[in-house]
């Protein structure tokens, strides 16, 4: 139970029907979850419009409805009020505001008593590297004994508690609920991935991030249900840097200044291979163990005289960093994580420990399928990630690279041709299979991937059943080869027409174990 006036504090709203109830018992944005006495927030979604479920919400006992358009006519209101009279309830209260998604964030923040005020929240955004970087930062804080929470694609967790979520960045109501749990548990820090969808749909409204990281930006997530075009995608990412104190940017990315310009950052740090960066990497060496590929580099910490554009070495300026993950992109992710950790005085030993023992589930996860060749499961599901991954693996001079992948349905269609083209160019043999087709025809998705493969003159075959495709790829591997199973990483399901069926690439690969 919460006072309605208090929940609506800071919001612009007007009451268009009935009277504001003194208290509400619940905040709900899904009519199917409404309980008696609730405030039902109508959200205009990508498939459905919450305003169409007002009647259901009222039948379930909602006391107030928050809308962003006056959708209820007199006849409907009379019907609803007659219904309520029979049940001895007051007339329905209808409130109107400009944007109900933004309102949901504001109301949720009040409902959960402003948990963000008691936390230092670190946000990570970018087209690629969010999960890996957030995970590294969280591991560093944890290794240093700092109670911290993690929110991202793989899971939400702190200490031994963990929970799966539907989105990389949860809806505002769930987000504030999670933050409240973390505060009550004694967490001081939260590291979270912030997707462009979350920024677009106001899921993180009301949070002032103590630090925000920008990893990189490439064309992605454009299409129905995501972003209209690249400009909108970029503008949404930029919003994170308008609600943060410290901004940490990948200086080698062509878009970093677009992210920084007009930001709210009181402090700016940069990282990259550029000598201008505050955290600068050089002298890279590839590492290859029996069950892991890794990388080692020299980290130089420079202090830049921002005003004069001068560069001056800091006293304790260099360090040999070892990361238990391969490739240039792991160097970028670790540089970002180190830049964050040092802002919070995380000791070097904790940083080293986290990077040495790092294994992000489903990210370049090496499986003991055979002692003669390498099998890797990875979450690369766009061209940028697949390109970075395959180039990285090429650097280890394998015999051949066999790549097995598909593309998700109801997601940016450009990914299909582009991933086909990248795989055709960088892999020696490609097996095109099925990812999460969702509501689309998997054969049509495969056709579009094959256009890219043809364009790159790649060698490929098609096996729609993912288990069979994986078995085929592994059974055709020769000593010294690398088999890459890309696209689903940590996922433990395959989504077809709204249903999630159990499926785990790691289990499918281990079924093919050869001795
Ligand atoms: C396209 C999109 O962003 N969809 C999100 C959106 O769902 P939606 O707008 O489609 O909702 P809807 O089904 O149309 O329903 C609209 C409203 O009607 C309500 N409703 C619906 C039915 C009913 O009977 N009663 C009712 O009240 C719903 O509760 C909702 O409030 O709002 C939901 C609740 O917040 C999200 O879970 C859902 O994310 C879907 C699952 C999704 O996967 N989105 C992707 C694109 C996404 O957000 N991805 C990013 C990561 C991208 C990256 O890798 O960078 C993420 O952060 O996860
Ligand atoms: N900094 C990076 N640049 C390019 N590719 C990367 C980078 N970091 C990771 N990758 C590749 O992309 C894959 C996904 O990485 P990660 O999950 O960290 O990114 P993400 O931004 O969270 O992705 P998503 O938005 O799809 O959830 C990795 O498995 C790896 O192949
Ligand atoms: N966060 C990503 C996940 C895609 C994973 C891939 N397996 C697919 O289903 O397309 C997205 O929502 O675009």
mmCIF file of N, CA, C and O in Angstrom, residues 4-82:
data_model
loop_
_atom_site.group_PDB
_atom_site.id
_atom_site.type_symbol
_atom_site.label_atom_id
_atom_site.label_comp_id
_atom_site.label_asym_id
_atom_site.label_seq_id
_atom_site.Cartn_x
_atom_site.Cartn_y
_atom_site.Cartn_z
ATOM 1 N N UNK A 4 -1.064 7.515 -3.086
ATOM 2 C CA UNK A 4 -1.042 7.759 -4.536
ATOM 3 C C UNK A 4 -0.335 9.085 -4.855
ATOM 4 O O UNK A 4 0.476 9.144 -5.775
ATOM 5 N N UNK A 5 -0.639 10.121 -4.074
ATOM 6 C CA UNK A 5 -0.017 11.437 -4.324
ATOM 7 C C UNK A 5 1.500 11.319 -4.311
ATOM 8 O O UNK A 5 2.193 11.890 -5.131
ATOM 9 N N UNK A 6 2.003 10.533 -3.346
ATOM 10 C CA UNK A 6 3.457 10.408 -3.200
ATOM 11 C C UNK A 6 4.050 9.672 -4.406
ATOM 12 O O UNK A 6 5.111 10.032 -4.905
ATOM 13 N N UNK A 7 3.325 8.648 -4.843
ATOM 14 C CA UNK A 7 3.821 7.898 -6.011
ATOM 15 C C UNK A 7 3.928 8.787 -7.242
ATOM 16 O O UNK A 7 4.797 8.600 -8.086
ATOM 17 N N UNK A 8 3.010 9.745 -7.337
ATOM 18 C CA UNK A 8 2.963 10.588 -8.536
ATOM 19 C C UNK A 8 3.853 11.836 -8.433
ATOM 20 O O UNK A 8 3.915 12.630 -9.361
ATOM 21 N N UNK A 9 4.555 11.932 -7.297
ATOM 22 C CA UNK A 9 5.429 13.091 -7.067
ATOM 23 C C UNK A 9 6.427 13.272 -8.210
ATOM 24 O O UNK A 9 7.021 12.299 -8.680
ATOM 25 N N UNK A 10 6.588 14.497 -8.639
ATOM 26 C CA UNK A 10 7.588 14.787 -9.682
ATOM 27 C C UNK A 10 7.071 14.542 -11.097
ATOM 28 O O UNK A 10 7.779 14.780 -12.061
ATOM 29 N N UNK A 11 5.838 14.047 -11.199
ATOM 30 C CA UNK A 11 5.260 13.757 -12.523
ATOM 31 C C UNK A 11 4.254 14.820 -12.909
ATOM 32 O O UNK A 11 3.567 15.377 -12.031
ATOM 33 N N UNK A 12 4.116 15.079 -14.194
ATOM 34 C CA UNK A 12 3.031 15.963 -14.641
ATOM 35 C C UNK A 12 1.861 15.080 -15.016
ATOM 36 O O UNK A 12 1.987 14.215 -15.899
ATOM 37 N N UNK A 13 0.741 15.233 -14.322
ATOM 38 C CA UNK A 13 -0.417 14.392 -14.601
ATOM 39 C C UNK A 13 -1.682 15.200 -14.327
ATOM 40 O O UNK A 13 -1.636 16.221 -13.650
ATOM 41 N N UNK A 14 -2.800 14.713 -14.901
ATOM 42 C CA UNK A 14 -4.079 15.323 -14.520
ATOM 43 C C UNK A 14 -5.121 14.224 -14.413
ATOM 44 O O UNK A 14 -5.027 13.196 -15.110
ATOM 45 N N UNK A 15 -6.062 14.480 -13.508
ATOM 46 C CA UNK A 15 -7.112 13.485 -13.283
ATOM 47 C C UNK A 15 -8.247 13.811 -14.240
ATOM 48 O O UNK A 15 -8.810 14.912 -14.179
ATOM 49 N N UNK A 16 -8.584 12.895 -15.146
ATOM 50 C CA UNK A 16 -9.631 13.213 -16.117
ATOM 51 C C UNK A 16 -10.982 12.562 -15.808
ATOM 52 O O UNK A 16 -11.995 12.969 -16.342
ATOM 53 N N UNK A 17 -10.991 11.561 -14.975
ATOM 54 C CA UNK A 17 -12.259 10.942 -14.520
ATOM 55 C C UNK A 17 -12.102 10.528 -13.064
ATOM 56 O O UNK A 17 -11.013 10.099 -12.663
ATOM 57 N N UNK A 18 -13.210 10.607 -12.335
ATOM 58 C CA UNK A 18 -13.228 10.112 -10.952
ATOM 59 C C UNK A 18 -12.316 10.913 -10.037
ATOM 60 O O UNK A 18 -11.913 12.036 -10.349
ATOM 61 N N UNK A 19 -12.006 10.303 -8.935
ATOM 62 C CA UNK A 19 -11.225 10.975 -7.887
ATOM 63 C C UNK A 19 -9.987 10.162 -7.569
ATOM 64 O O UNK A 19 -10.044 8.920 -7.570
ATOM 65 N N UNK A 20 -8.910 10.835 -7.255
ATOM 66 C CA UNK A 20 -7.659 10.125 -6.964
ATOM 67 C C UNK A 20 -7.813 9.296 -5.683
ATOM 68 O O UNK A 20 -8.139 9.855 -4.635
ATOM 69 N N UNK A 21 -7.597 7.981 -5.748
ATOM 70 C CA UNK A 21 -7.686 7.210 -4.494
ATOM 71 C C UNK A 21 -6.532 7.614 -3.569
ATOM 72 O O UNK A 21 -5.451 7.935 -4.052
ATOM 73 N N UNK A 22 -6.793 7.594 -2.257
ATOM 74 C CA UNK A 22 -5.751 8.019 -1.325
ATOM 75 C C UNK A 22 -4.540 7.088 -1.403
ATOM 76 O O UNK A 22 -3.411 7.509 -1.381
ATOM 77 N N UNK A 23 -4.852 5.782 -1.558
ATOM 78 C CA UNK A 23 -3.772 4.795 -1.607
ATOM 79 C C UNK A 23 -3.998 3.795 -2.727
ATOM 80 O O UNK A 23 -5.149 3.575 -3.137
ATOM 81 N N UNK A 24 -2.939 3.203 -3.217
ATOM 82 C CA UNK A 24 -3.088 2.067 -4.139
ATOM 83 C C UNK A 24 -2.298 0.883 -3.575
ATOM 84 O O UNK A 24 -1.336 1.066 -2.823
ATOM 85 N N UNK A 25 -2.733 -0.307 -3.952
ATOM 86 C CA UNK A 25 -2.122 -1.518 -3.356
ATOM 87 C C UNK A 25 -0.958 -2.047 -4.194
ATOM 88 O O UNK A 25 -0.170 -2.855 -3.732
ATOM 89 N N UNK A 26 -0.900 -1.612 -5.452
ATOM 90 C CA UNK A 26 0.085 -2.209 -6.369
ATOM 91 C C UNK A 26 0.252 -1.291 -7.582
ATOM 92 O O UNK A 26 -0.659 -0.535 -7.917
ATOM 93 N N UNK A 27 1.411 -1.394 -8.253
ATOM 94 C CA UNK A 27 1.591 -0.737 -9.551
ATOM 95 C C UNK A 27 1.736 -1.870 -10.558
ATOM 96 O O UNK A 27 2.556 -2.775 -10.355
ATOM 97 N N UNK A 28 0.935 -1.853 -11.629
ATOM 98 C CA UNK A 28 1.029 -2.922 -12.628
ATOM 99 C C UNK A 28 0.966 -2.318 -14.015
ATOM 100 O O UNK A 28 0.231 -1.363 -14.251
ATOM 101 N N UNK A 29 1.788 -2.879 -14.939
ATOM 102 C CA UNK A 29 1.695 -2.403 -16.327
ATOM 103 C C UNK A 29 1.254 -3.532 -17.250
ATOM 104 O O UNK A 29 1.275 -3.376 -18.459
ATOM 105 N N UNK A 30 0.851 -4.660 -16.634
ATOM 106 C CA UNK A 30 0.309 -5.777 -17.406
ATOM 107 C C UNK A 30 -1.036 -6.126 -16.785
ATOM 108 O O UNK A 30 -1.101 -6.506 -15.605
ATOM 109 N N UNK A 31 -2.108 -5.982 -17.572
ATOM 110 C CA UNK A 31 -3.460 -6.183 -17.029
ATOM 111 C C UNK A 31 -3.616 -7.571 -16.404
ATOM 112 O O UNK A 31 -4.370 -7.740 -15.447
ATOM 113 N N UNK A 32 -2.861 -8.543 -16.922
ATOM 114 C CA UNK A 32 -3.001 -9.921 -16.419
ATOM 115 C C UNK A 32 -2.469 -10.069 -15.006
ATOM 116 O O UNK A 32 -2.704 -11.065 -14.340
ATOM 117 N N UNK A 33 -1.725 -9.062 -14.551
ATOM 118 C CA UNK A 33 -1.134 -9.165 -13.204
ATOM 119 C C UNK A 33 -1.807 -8.229 -12.211
ATOM 120 O O UNK A 33 -1.367 -8.116 -11.057
ATOM 121 N N UNK A 34 -2.868 -7.546 -12.652
ATOM 122 C CA UNK A 34 -3.514 -6.545 -11.780
ATOM 123 C C UNK A 34 -4.209 -7.203 -10.591
ATOM 124 O O UNK A 34 -4.891 -8.220 -10.726
ATOM 125 N N UNK A 35 -4.023 -6.606 -9.414
ATOM 126 C CA UNK A 35 -4.705 -7.075 -8.201
ATOM 127 C C UNK A 35 -5.644 -5.970 -7.710
ATOM 128 O O UNK A 35 -5.449 -4.800 -8.074
ATOM 129 N N UNK A 36 -6.647 -6.313 -6.885
ATOM 130 C CA UNK A 36 -7.589 -5.284 -6.402
ATOM 131 C C UNK A 36 -6.854 -4.096 -5.774
ATOM 132 O O UNK A 36 -5.911 -4.275 -5.019
ATOM 133 N N UNK A 37 -7.294 -2.884 -6.157
ATOM 134 C CA UNK A 37 -6.719 -1.664 -5.571
ATOM 135 C C UNK A 37 -5.480 -1.162 -6.301
ATOM 136 O O UNK A 37 -4.819 -0.225 -5.853
ATOM 137 N N UNK A 38 -5.160 -1.762 -7.463
ATOM 138 C CA UNK A 38 -3.912 -1.404 -8.167
ATOM 139 C C UNK A 38 -4.018 -0.114 -8.966
ATOM 140 O O UNK A 38 -5.112 0.342 -9.317
ATOM 141 N N UNK A 39 -2.827 0.440 -9.270
ATOM 142 C CA UNK A 39 -2.723 1.501 -10.272
ATOM 143 C C UNK A 39 -2.238 0.798 -11.541
ATOM 144 O O UNK A 39 -1.152 0.199 -11.550
ATOM 145 N N UNK A 40 -3.062 0.838 -12.600
ATOM 146 C CA UNK A 40 -2.684 0.172 -13.854
ATOM 147 C C UNK A 40 -2.124 1.215 -14.817
ATOM 148 O O UNK A 40 -2.787 2.196 -15.152
ATOM 149 N N UNK A 41 -0.871 1.001 -15.250
ATOM 150 C CA UNK A 41 -0.216 1.943 -16.163
ATOM 151 C C UNK A 41 -0.320 1.380 -17.586
ATOM 152 O O UNK A 41 0.149 0.273 -17.860
ATOM 153 N N UNK A 42 -0.955 2.132 -18.475
ATOM 154 C CA UNK A 42 -1.161 1.654 -19.849
ATOM 155 C C UNK A 42 0.059 2.009 -20.701
ATOM 156 O O UNK A 42 0.394 3.184 -20.839
ATOM 157 N N UNK A 43 0.682 0.979 -21.267
ATOM 158 C CA UNK A 43 1.884 1.194 -22.090
ATOM 159 C C UNK A 43 1.571 0.861 -23.544
ATOM 160 O O UNK A 43 1.019 -0.197 -23.845
ATOM 161 N N UNK A 44 1.961 1.791 -24.404
ATOM 162 C CA UNK A 44 1.836 1.549 -25.839
ATOM 163 C C UNK A 44 3.052 0.707 -26.247
ATOM 164 O O UNK A 44 4.169 1.213 -26.259
ATOM 165 N N UNK A 45 2.827 -0.578 -26.543
ATOM 166 C CA UNK A 45 3.953 -1.468 -26.827
ATOM 167 C C UNK A 45 4.214 -1.622 -28.307
ATOM 168 O O UNK A 45 3.630 -0.932 -29.139
ATOM 169 N N UNK A 46 5.120 -2.545 -28.638
ATOM 170 C CA UNK A 46 5.444 -2.758 -30.044
ATOM 171 C C UNK A 46 4.458 -3.722 -30.692
ATOM 172 O O UNK A 46 4.284 -3.721 -31.901
ATOM 173 N N UNK A 47 3.836 -4.564 -29.885
ATOM 174 C CA UNK A 47 2.843 -5.488 -30.453
ATOM 175 C C UNK A 47 1.435 -5.146 -29.998
ATOM 176 O O UNK A 47 0.485 -5.286 -30.723
ATOM 177 N N UNK A 48 1.311 -4.748 -28.742
ATOM 178 C CA UNK A 48 -0.006 -4.495 -28.171
ATOM 179 C C UNK A 48 -0.025 -3.094 -27.585
ATOM 180 O O UNK A 48 1.018 -2.504 -27.330
ATOM 181 N N UNK A 49 -1.269 -2.633 -27.321
ATOM 182 C CA UNK A 49 -1.406 -1.341 -26.667
ATOM 183 C C UNK A 49 -2.088 -1.566 -25.319
ATOM 184 O O UNK A 49 -3.241 -2.013 -25.273
ATOM 185 N N UNK A 50 -1.369 -1.267 -24.247
ATOM 186 C CA UNK A 50 -1.910 -1.476 -22.900
ATOM 187 C C UNK A 50 -3.247 -0.784 -22.686
ATOM 188 O O UNK A 50 -4.064 -1.225 -21.865
ATOM 189 N N UNK A 51 -3.500 0.304 -23.439
ATOM 190 C CA UNK A 51 -4.784 1.017 -23.293
ATOM 191 C C UNK A 51 -5.955 0.128 -23.687
ATOM 192 O O UNK A 51 -7.087 0.388 -23.305
ATOM 193 N N UNK A 52 -5.670 -0.926 -24.462
ATOM 194 C CA UNK A 52 -6.742 -1.819 -24.897
ATOM 195 C C UNK A 52 -7.150 -2.797 -23.784
ATOM 196 O O UNK A 52 -8.108 -3.548 -23.936
ATOM 197 N N UNK A 53 -6.405 -2.792 -22.682
ATOM 198 C CA UNK A 53 -6.679 -3.773 -21.617
ATOM 199 C C UNK A 53 -7.236 -3.117 -20.353
ATOM 200 O O UNK A 53 -7.234 -3.706 -19.287
ATOM 201 N N UNK A 54 -7.708 -1.887 -20.519
ATOM 202 C CA UNK A 54 -8.238 -1.158 -19.353
ATOM 203 C C UNK A 54 -9.403 -1.925 -18.725
ATOM 204 O O UNK A 54 -9.482 -2.093 -17.510
ATOM 205 N N UNK A 55 -10.290 -2.416 -19.577
ATOM 206 C CA UNK A 55 -11.461 -3.113 -19.057
ATOM 207 C C UNK A 55 -11.041 -4.320 -18.215
ATOM 208 O O UNK A 55 -11.544 -4.525 -17.105
ATOM 209 N N UNK A 56 -10.086 -5.090 -18.733
ATOM 210 C CA UNK A 56 -9.617 -6.264 -17.989
ATOM 211 C C UNK A 56 -9.016 -5.833 -16.650
ATOM 212 O O UNK A 56 -9.271 -6.453 -15.610
ATOM 213 N N UNK A 57 -8.231 -4.749 -16.685
ATOM 214 C CA UNK A 57 -7.594 -4.273 -15.449
ATOM 215 C C UNK A 57 -8.661 -3.873 -14.431
ATOM 216 O O UNK A 57 -8.553 -4.184 -13.232
ATOM 217 N N UNK A 58 -9.728 -3.209 -14.920
ATOM 218 C CA UNK A 58 -10.796 -2.767 -14.010
ATOM 219 C C UNK A 58 -11.538 -3.986 -13.456
ATOM 220 O O UNK A 58 -11.841 -4.062 -12.265
ATOM 221 N N UNK A 59 -11.791 -4.941 -14.338
ATOM 222 C CA UNK A 59 -12.489 -6.152 -13.870
ATOM 223 C C UNK A 59 -11.685 -6.869 -12.786
ATOM 224 O O UNK A 59 -12.235 -7.507 -11.907
ATOM 225 N N UNK A 60 -10.383 -6.726 -12.858
ATOM 226 C CA UNK A 60 -9.540 -7.371 -11.836
ATOM 227 C C UNK A 60 -9.427 -6.504 -10.580
ATOM 228 O O UNK A 60 -8.729 -6.869 -9.644
ATOM 229 N N UNK A 61 -10.041 -5.304 -10.630
ATOM 230 C CA UNK A 61 -10.112 -4.485 -9.416
ATOM 231 C C UNK A 61 -9.198 -3.279 -9.367
ATOM 232 O O UNK A 61 -9.015 -2.685 -8.297
ATOM 233 N N UNK A 62 -8.610 -2.881 -10.517
ATOM 234 C CA UNK A 62 -7.739 -1.693 -10.503
ATOM 235 C C UNK A 62 -8.520 -0.488 -9.970
ATOM 236 O O UNK A 62 -9.694 -0.306 -10.307
ATOM 237 N N UNK A 63 -7.859 0.336 -9.135
ATOM 238 C CA UNK A 63 -8.529 1.501 -8.560
ATOM 239 C C UNK A 63 -8.273 2.742 -9.399
ATOM 240 O O UNK A 63 -9.043 3.690 -9.381
ATOM 241 N N UNK A 64 -7.168 2.743 -10.111
ATOM 242 C CA UNK A 64 -6.805 3.905 -10.939
ATOM 243 C C UNK A 64 -6.082 3.431 -12.190
ATOM 244 O O UNK A 64 -5.416 2.389 -12.189
ATOM 245 N N UNK A 65 -6.257 4.232 -13.241
ATOM 246 C CA UNK A 65 -5.655 3.899 -14.531
ATOM 247 C C UNK A 65 -4.823 5.099 -14.956
ATOM 248 O O UNK A 65 -5.295 6.235 -14.897
ATOM 249 N N UNK A 66 -3.600 4.856 -15.393
ATOM 250 C CA UNK A 66 -2.777 5.965 -15.911
ATOM 251 C C UNK A 66 -2.642 5.777 -17.419
ATOM 252 O O UNK A 66 -2.148 4.736 -17.880
ATOM 253 N N UNK A 67 -3.073 6.779 -18.170
ATOM 254 C CA UNK A 67 -3.062 6.670 -19.635
ATOM 255 C C UNK A 67 -2.221 7.797 -20.224
ATOM 256 O O UNK A 67 -1.891 8.761 -19.538
ATOM 257 N N UNK A 68 -1.877 7.641 -21.528
ATOM 258 C CA UNK A 68 -1.215 8.784 -22.172
ATOM 259 C C UNK A 68 -2.115 9.338 -23.275
ATOM 260 O O UNK A 68 -1.718 10.189 -24.036
ATOM 261 N N UNK A 69 -3.319 8.790 -23.385
ATOM 262 C CA UNK A 69 -4.289 9.368 -24.318
ATOM 263 C C UNK A 69 -5.684 9.121 -23.753
ATOM 264 O O UNK A 69 -5.902 8.119 -23.073
ATOM 265 N N UNK A 70 -6.570 10.028 -24.023
ATOM 266 C CA UNK A 70 -7.928 9.888 -23.496
ATOM 267 C C UNK A 70 -8.657 8.872 -24.367
ATOM 268 O O UNK A 70 -9.209 9.204 -25.400
ATOM 269 N N UNK A 71 -8.590 7.601 -23.927
ATOM 270 C CA UNK A 71 -9.105 6.541 -24.790
ATOM 271 C C UNK A 71 -10.474 6.023 -24.358
ATOM 272 O O UNK A 71 -11.107 5.255 -25.073
ATOM 273 N N UNK A 72 -10.922 6.449 -23.177
ATOM 274 C CA UNK A 72 -12.180 5.874 -22.696
ATOM 275 C C UNK A 72 -13.331 6.840 -22.977
ATOM 276 O O UNK A 72 -13.285 7.998 -22.570
ATOM 277 N N UNK A 73 -14.370 6.366 -23.671
ATOM 278 C CA UNK A 73 -15.501 7.252 -23.918
ATOM 279 C C UNK A 73 -16.535 7.115 -22.794
ATOM 280 O O UNK A 73 -16.433 6.240 -21.936
ATOM 281 N N UNK A 74 -17.543 8.001 -22.816
ATOM 282 C CA UNK A 74 -18.545 8.059 -21.739
ATOM 283 C C UNK A 74 -19.216 6.708 -21.513
ATOM 284 O O UNK A 74 -19.396 6.269 -20.391
ATOM 285 N N UNK A 75 -19.561 6.049 -22.637
ATOM 286 C CA UNK A 75 -20.308 4.785 -22.532
ATOM 287 C C UNK A 75 -19.472 3.746 -21.784
ATOM 288 O O UNK A 75 -19.951 3.056 -20.876
ATOM 289 N N UNK A 76 -18.180 3.696 -22.152
ATOM 290 C CA UNK A 76 -17.267 2.740 -21.515
ATOM 291 C C UNK A 76 -17.136 3.027 -20.024
ATOM 292 O O UNK A 76 -17.183 2.137 -19.182
ATOM 293 N N UNK A 77 -16.980 4.333 -19.725
ATOM 294 C CA UNK A 77 -16.821 4.751 -18.329
ATOM 295 C C UNK A 77 -18.050 4.370 -17.518
ATOM 296 O O UNK A 77 -17.949 3.845 -16.401
ATOM 297 N N UNK A 78 -19.236 4.584 -18.106
ATOM 298 C CA UNK A 78 -20.478 4.239 -17.393
ATOM 299 C C UNK A 78 -20.535 2.737 -17.133
ATOM 300 O O UNK A 78 -20.878 2.302 -16.034
ATOM 301 N N UNK A 79 -20.163 1.966 -18.160
ATOM 302 C CA UNK A 79 -20.169 0.494 -17.997
ATOM 303 C C UNK A 79 -19.235 0.083 -16.860
ATOM 304 O O UNK A 79 -19.581 -0.712 -15.995
ATOM 305 N N UNK A 80 -18.022 0.687 -16.896
ATOM 306 C CA UNK A 80 -17.019 0.346 -15.878
ATOM 307 C C UNK A 80 -17.529 0.724 -14.486
ATOM 308 O O UNK A 80 -17.456 -0.062 -13.540
ATOM 309 N N UNK A 81 -18.121 1.928 -14.378
ATOM 310 C CA UNK A 81 -18.573 2.372 -13.059
ATOM 311 C C UNK A 81 -19.759 1.557 -12.555
ATOM 312 O O UNK A 81 -19.871 1.289 -11.358
ATOM 313 N N UNK A 82 -20.626 1.117 -13.480
ATOM 314 C CA UNK A 82 -21.741 0.248 -13.066
ATOM 315 C C UNK A 82 -21.202 -1.053 -12.495
ATOM 316 O O UNK A 82 -21.683 -1.554 -11.471
#
